[in-house]
């Protein structure tokens, strides 16, 4: 793969943590950790019935260069496209498919509840 396919700019975000004043840690809003170039590859979508309604879920494979930051991404993170503001909910940790640590991929979805 060449770097020319990394056409999207994504903000990788995770939920912040704060103290509630009583010594407890609570999760807050999503905060941008870093911005990186990525390739977004659509996959076959699906429809699931939730609460007696059909809900379309579109999965994507997101490919980024492997770095210390991108290897930290977990299934609780999300990615926001800087151009279109599309929110991608990350559902799997990064995978090093080529076993050379050049690029990593992970599965993300849109259409599901991404801000819960």
PDB file of C-alpha atoms in Angstrom:
ATOM      1  CA  UNK A   1       0.000   0.000   0.000  1.00  0.00           C
ATOM      2  CA  UNK A   2       1.172   3.507  -0.731  1.00  0.00           C
ATOM      3  CA  UNK A   3       0.726   6.578   1.440  1.00  0.00           C
ATOM      4  CA  UNK A   4      -1.351   8.174  -1.363  1.00  0.00           C
ATOM      5  CA  UNK A   5      -4.381   6.138  -0.278  1.00  0.00           C
ATOM      6  CA  UNK A   6      -4.410   7.798   3.154  1.00  0.00           C
ATOM      7  CA  UNK A   7      -6.746  10.573   1.996  1.00  0.00           C
ATOM      8  CA  UNK A   8      -8.884  11.118   5.095  1.00  0.00           C
ATOM      9  CA  UNK A   9      -7.923  13.129   8.176  1.00  0.00           C
ATOM     10  CA  UNK A  10      -9.376  11.570  11.307  1.00  0.00           C
ATOM     11  CA  UNK A  11      -9.503  12.862  14.862  1.00  0.00           C
ATOM     12  CA  UNK A  12      -9.009   9.899  17.179  1.00  0.00           C
ATOM     13  CA  UNK A  13     -10.914  10.480  20.405  1.00  0.00           C
ATOM     14  CA  UNK A  14     -11.397   8.732  23.721  1.00  0.00           C
ATOM     15  CA  UNK A  15     -13.468   9.622  26.744  1.00  0.00           C
ATOM     16  CA  UNK A  16     -11.787  11.796  29.329  1.00  0.00           C
ATOM     17  CA  UNK A  17     -11.850  11.026  33.036  1.00  0.00           C
ATOM     18  CA  UNK A  18     -12.310  13.468  35.874  1.00  0.00           C
ATOM     19  CA  UNK A  19     -12.880  13.559  39.608  1.00  0.00           C
ATOM     20  CA  UNK A  20     -16.468  14.133  40.751  1.00  0.00           C
ATOM     21  CA  UNK A  21     -15.361  15.952  43.910  1.00  0.00           C
ATOM     22  CA  UNK A  22     -15.989  12.949  46.150  1.00  0.00           C
ATOM     23  CA  UNK A  23     -12.919  10.955  45.161  1.00  0.00           C
ATOM     24  CA  UNK A  24     -14.662   8.988  42.405  1.00  0.00           C
ATOM     25  CA  UNK A  25     -13.487   8.883  38.806  1.00  0.00           C
ATOM     26  CA  UNK A  26     -16.211   9.577  36.253  1.00  0.00           C
ATOM     27  CA  UNK A  27     -16.067   9.393  32.478  1.00  0.00           C
ATOM     28  CA  UNK A  28     -16.598  12.603  30.588  1.00  0.00           C
ATOM     29  CA  UNK A  29     -17.003  13.689  26.994  1.00  0.00           C
ATOM     30  CA  UNK A  30     -14.876  12.488  24.092  1.00  0.00           C
ATOM     31  CA  UNK A  31     -11.558  14.338  23.779  1.00  0.00           C
ATOM     32  CA  UNK A  32      -9.285  14.392  20.736  1.00  0.00           C
ATOM     33  CA  UNK A  33      -6.021  12.589  21.476  1.00  0.00           C
ATOM     34  CA  UNK A  34      -4.381  12.972  18.051  1.00  0.00           C
ATOM     35  CA  UNK A  35      -5.132  13.555  14.348  1.00  0.00           C
ATOM     36  CA  UNK A  36      -3.781  11.249  11.656  1.00  0.00           C
ATOM     37  CA  UNK A  37      -4.191  10.412   7.974  1.00  0.00           C
ATOM     38  CA  UNK A  38      -6.234   7.287   7.243  1.00  0.00           C
ATOM     39  CA  UNK A  39      -7.764   5.198   4.487  1.00  0.00           C
ATOM     40  CA  UNK A  40     -11.436   4.374   5.029  1.00  0.00           C
ATOM     41  CA  UNK A  41     -12.624   1.214   3.260  1.00  0.00           C
ATOM     42  CA  UNK A  42     -16.391   0.458   3.246  1.00  0.00           C
ATOM     43  CA  UNK A  43     -17.458  -3.146   3.886  1.00  0.00           C
ATOM     44  CA  UNK A  44     -20.774  -4.920   3.439  1.00  0.00           C
ATOM     45  CA  UNK A  45     -23.435  -3.312   5.660  1.00  0.00           C
ATOM     46  CA  UNK A  46     -26.194  -4.939   7.662  1.00  0.00           C
ATOM     47  CA  UNK A  47     -29.534  -4.163   9.194  1.00  0.00           C
ATOM     48  CA  UNK A  48     -30.493  -5.234  12.684  1.00  0.00           C
ATOM     49  CA  UNK A  49     -33.841  -5.021  14.420  1.00  0.00           C
ATOM     50  CA  UNK A  50     -33.530  -2.994  17.609  1.00  0.00           C
ATOM     51  CA  UNK A  51     -36.619  -1.955  19.564  1.00  0.00           C
ATOM     52  CA  UNK A  52     -38.820  -3.216  16.712  1.00  0.00           C
ATOM     53  CA  UNK A  53     -37.105  -0.905  14.192  1.00  0.00           C
ATOM     54  CA  UNK A  54     -34.590  -1.644  11.485  1.00  0.00           C
ATOM     55  CA  UNK A  55     -31.272   0.037  12.050  1.00  0.00           C
ATOM     56  CA  UNK A  56     -28.672   0.108   9.289  1.00  0.00           C
ATOM     57  CA  UNK A  57     -25.101  -0.366  10.428  1.00  0.00           C
ATOM     58  CA  UNK A  58     -22.284   0.321   7.970  1.00  0.00           C
ATOM     59  CA  UNK A  59     -18.928  -1.265   8.866  1.00  0.00           C
ATOM     60  CA  UNK A  60     -15.626   0.183   7.653  1.00  0.00           C
ATOM     61  CA  UNK A  61     -12.010  -0.876   7.780  1.00  0.00           C
ATOM     62  CA  UNK A  62      -9.797   2.037   8.788  1.00  0.00           C
ATOM     63  CA  UNK A  63      -6.123   1.765   7.847  1.00  0.00           C
ATOM     64  CA  UNK A  64      -3.471   4.040   9.363  1.00  0.00           C
ATOM     65  CA  UNK A  65       0.309   4.105   9.616  1.00  0.00           C
ATOM     66  CA  UNK A  66       1.564   2.199  12.623  1.00  0.00           C
ATOM     67  CA  UNK A  67       2.922   4.468  15.358  1.00  0.00           C
ATOM     68  CA  UNK A  68       3.017   4.546  19.132  1.00  0.00           C
ATOM     69  CA  UNK A  69      -0.187   6.634  19.075  1.00  0.00           C
ATOM     70  CA  UNK A  70      -2.179   4.457  16.671  1.00  0.00           C
ATOM     71  CA  UNK A  71      -1.235   1.268  18.535  1.00  0.00           C
ATOM     72  CA  UNK A  72      -2.920   2.755  21.650  1.00  0.00           C
ATOM     73  CA  UNK A  73      -6.367   2.869  19.976  1.00  0.00           C
ATOM     74  CA  UNK A  74      -8.889   0.598  21.650  1.00  0.00           C
ATOM     75  CA  UNK A  75     -12.482  -0.516  21.167  1.00  0.00           C
ATOM     76  CA  UNK A  76     -13.770   2.335  23.377  1.00  0.00           C
ATOM     77  CA  UNK A  77     -12.375   5.041  21.079  1.00  0.00           C
ATOM     78  CA  UNK A  78     -14.010   6.770  18.132  1.00  0.00           C
ATOM     79  CA  UNK A  79     -12.760   8.558  15.025  1.00  0.00           C
ATOM     80  CA  UNK A  80     -14.264  11.730  13.565  1.00  0.00           C
ATOM     81  CA  UNK A  81     -13.653  12.686   9.932  1.00  0.00           C
ATOM     82  CA  UNK A  82     -12.453  16.302   9.829  1.00  0.00           C
ATOM     83  CA  UNK A  83     -14.034  16.990   6.429  1.00  0.00           C
ATOM     84  CA  UNK A  84     -17.447  15.353   6.691  1.00  0.00           C
ATOM     85  CA  UNK A  85     -17.811  15.167  10.516  1.00  0.00           C
ATOM     86  CA  UNK A  86     -18.773  11.488  10.186  1.00  0.00           C
ATOM     87  CA  UNK A  87     -18.350   9.664  13.489  1.00  0.00           C
ATOM     88  CA  UNK A  88     -16.858   6.153  13.315  1.00  0.00           C
ATOM     89  CA  UNK A  89     -17.293   3.992  16.401  1.00  0.00           C
ATOM     90  CA  UNK A  90     -14.254   1.732  16.728  1.00  0.00           C
ATOM     91  CA  UNK A  91     -15.332  -1.816  17.536  1.00  0.00           C
ATOM     92  CA  UNK A  92     -12.048  -3.744  17.415  1.00  0.00           C
ATOM     93  CA  UNK A  93      -8.469  -3.045  18.475  1.00  0.00           C
ATOM     94  CA  UNK A  94      -5.806  -2.409  15.805  1.00  0.00           C
ATOM     95  CA  UNK A  95      -4.484  -5.385  13.864  1.00  0.00           C
ATOM     96  CA  UNK A  96      -1.042  -5.576  12.279  1.00  0.00           C
ATOM     97  CA  UNK A  97      -2.017  -7.518   9.156  1.00  0.00           C
ATOM     98  CA  UNK A  98       1.272  -7.411   7.241  1.00  0.00           C
ATOM     99  CA  UNK A  99       3.316  -8.293  10.384  1.00  0.00           C
ATOM    100  CA  UNK A 100       5.821  -5.573   9.398  1.00  0.00           C
ATOM    101  CA  UNK A 101       4.399  -2.788  11.595  1.00  0.00           C
ATOM    102  CA  UNK A 102       4.009  -0.469   8.607  1.00  0.00           C
ATOM    103  CA  UNK A 103       0.213  -0.126   8.669  1.00  0.00           C
ATOM    104  CA  UNK A 104      -2.482  -1.258  11.070  1.00  0.00           C
ATOM    105  CA  UNK A 105      -6.213  -1.725  10.533  1.00  0.00           C
ATOM    106  CA  UNK A 106      -9.251  -1.786  12.747  1.00  0.00           C
ATOM    107  CA  UNK A 107     -12.982  -2.246  12.295  1.00  0.00           C
ATOM    108  CA  UNK A 108     -15.310   0.724  12.800  1.00  0.00           C
ATOM    109  CA  UNK A 109     -19.037   1.285  12.242  1.00  0.00           C
ATOM    110  CA  UNK A 110     -21.426   4.128  11.534  1.00  0.00           C
ATOM    111  CA  UNK A 111     -25.164   4.024  11.997  1.00  0.00           C
ATOM    112  CA  UNK A 112     -24.985   2.635  15.508  1.00  0.00           C
ATOM    113  CA  UNK A 113     -25.169   4.777  18.589  1.00  0.00           C
ATOM    114  CA  UNK A 114     -21.663   6.234  18.571  1.00  0.00           C
ATOM    115  CA  UNK A 115     -21.847   8.829  21.321  1.00  0.00           C
ATOM    116  CA  UNK A 116     -23.175   6.693  24.175  1.00  0.00           C
TER     117      UNK A 116
END
